[in-house]
C-alpha positions as a printed NumPy array, in Angstrom:
array([[  0.077,  -0.062,  -0.026],
       [  1.416,   3.394,  -0.881],
       [  0.928,   5.859,   1.782],
       [  0.753,   9.595,   0.573],
       [  0.615,  12.277,   3.281],
       [  2.197,  15.64 ,   2.648],
       [  3.201,  18.547,   5.   ],
       [  3.309,  21.627,   3.059],
       [  3.822,  25.058,   4.811],
       [  2.199,  23.704,   7.813],
       [ -0.887,  22.547,   5.992],
       [ -1.499,  18.654,   6.264],
       [ -3.187,  17.072,   3.362],
       [ -5.211,  13.912,   3.665],
       [ -4.065,  10.685,   2.631],
       [ -5.152,  10.315,  -0.848],
       [ -6.208,   6.697,  -0.717],
       [ -8.528,   7.502,   2.238],
       [-10.804,   8.974,  -0.726],
       [-10.855,   6.02 ,  -2.957],
       [-14.126,   4.326,  -3.529],
       [-15.097,   1.45 ,  -5.905],
       [-18.326,   0.735,  -7.614],
       [-19.123,  -2.774,  -9.038],
       [-20.116,  -1.649, -12.597],
       [-18.578,   1.8  , -13.334],
       [-15.323,   3.561, -12.558],
       [-15.328,   6.191, -10.056],
       [-13.407,   9.46 , -10.49 ],
       [-13.004,  11.981,  -7.584],
       [-11.337,  15.551,  -8.314],
       [ -9.303,  15.891,  -5.196],
       [ -7.483,  19.276,  -6.376],
       [ -8.924,  21.937,  -8.688],
       [ -6.806,  24.916,  -9.65 ],
       [ -6.376,  27.274, -12.553],
       [ -3.238,  25.404, -13.596],
       [ -3.851,  21.688, -13.009],
       [ -6.488,  19.176, -11.882],
       [ -5.745,  16.123,  -9.7  ],
       [ -8.216,  13.293,  -9.815],
       [ -8.439,   9.766,  -8.09 ],
       [ -9.649,   7.101, -10.522],
       [-10.665,   3.896,  -9.297],
       [-11.756,   0.84 , -11.169],
       [-12.88 ,  -2.776, -10.072],
       [-11.319,  -5.572, -11.565],
       [-12.211,  -6.216, -15.183],
       [-13.782,  -2.65 , -15.716],
       [-12.623,  -0.526, -18.376],
       [-12.681,   2.919, -19.648],
       [-12.663,   2.711, -23.506],
       [ -9.876,   4.6  , -25.236],
       [-11.058,   7.963, -26.234],
       [ -9.582,  11.365, -26.96 ],
       [ -9.529,  14.306, -24.59 ],
       [ -8.339,  17.722, -25.228],
       [ -5.742,  17.953, -22.371],
       [ -2.45 ,  16.301, -21.56 ],
       [ -2.518,  13.923, -18.446],
       [ -0.22 ,  12.094, -16.039],
       [ -1.363,   8.911, -14.529],
       [  0.427,   7.435, -11.414],
       [ -0.917,   3.638, -10.277],
       [ -1.253,   4.055,  -6.574],
       [ -2.736,   0.483,  -6.278],
       [ -3.603,  -2.624,  -8.332],
       [ -2.603,  -3.306, -11.901],
       [ -3.994,  -2.144, -15.419],
       [ -3.461,  -1.565, -18.937],
       [ -3.295,   2.051, -19.885],
       [ -3.768,   3.14 , -23.576],
       [ -1.33 ,   5.886, -24.781],
       [ -2.132,   6.788, -28.178],
       [ -1.58 ,   3.7  , -30.355],
       [  0.08 ,   1.819, -27.49 ],
       [ -1.128,  -0.014, -24.485],
       [  1.181,  -0.307, -21.507],
       [  0.645,  -2.563, -18.202],
       [  1.266,  -0.864, -15.099],
       [  1.463,  -1.752, -11.461],
       [  2.137,   0.286,  -8.349],
       [  4.14 ,   3.515,  -8.735],
       [  3.967,   3.051, -12.452],
       [  3.32 ,   6.233, -14.534],
       [  2.515,   7.408, -18.183],
       [  1.776,  10.554, -19.703],
       [ -0.562,  11.004, -22.714],
       [ -0.746,  14.101, -24.731],
       [ -3.766,  16.308, -25.667],
       [ -5.841,  14.768, -28.358],
       [ -4.101,  11.346, -27.999],
       [ -6.276,   8.088, -27.476],
       [ -6.411,   7.212, -23.791],
       [ -8.309,   4.506, -21.983],
       [ -7.783,   2.27 , -18.601],
       [ -8.424,  -1.364, -18.35 ],
       [ -8.409,  -2.679, -14.848],
       [ -6.489,  -6.272, -14.496],
       [ -7.141,  -6.097, -10.722],
       [ -8.737,  -3.514,  -8.361],
       [ -6.877,  -0.317,  -9.696],
       [ -6.474,   2.975,  -8.17 ],
       [ -4.807,   5.722, -10.194],
       [ -3.944,   9.548,  -9.612],
       [ -4.483,  11.603, -12.833],
       [ -3.047,  14.843, -12.997],
       [ -4.05 ,  17.157, -16.131],
       [ -4.087,  20.547, -17.741],
       [ -7.421,  22.426, -16.411],
       [ -9.277,  22.022, -19.729]])
C-alpha cells in the first residue's frame, strides 16, 4: 500500500487513498484538487472494468497507486502496477483497463 501524506507550509493534506471508492459496474473519478493550472483526480476501477480508449483535449499524467491495469497511450497499450506512470498528450487516445482493483492518480491540464 502506498501512503501519500504531505506536509506543505504547515498544512496537512489527507492521505489520497482514504478517498478511494469502488462501484461494481462503473469507474469512480473524484477530483481531489482543482486549480487554474491543473486538476488532480483519483480514478478507481474494480477488476475487469474499462474506460474505453477515447481522445481528450488535455494532457494527463497517470500514476498507479494500487493494483494493475493496462493504460492506452495513443496507439500503444502498457501494463502498469504500483508506482508505474505514463503520460498522454492532448488529443491522443487514452483508456484504462483494470486487471485487478485499480487506483490511479491523474494530473491534467485544467481544460
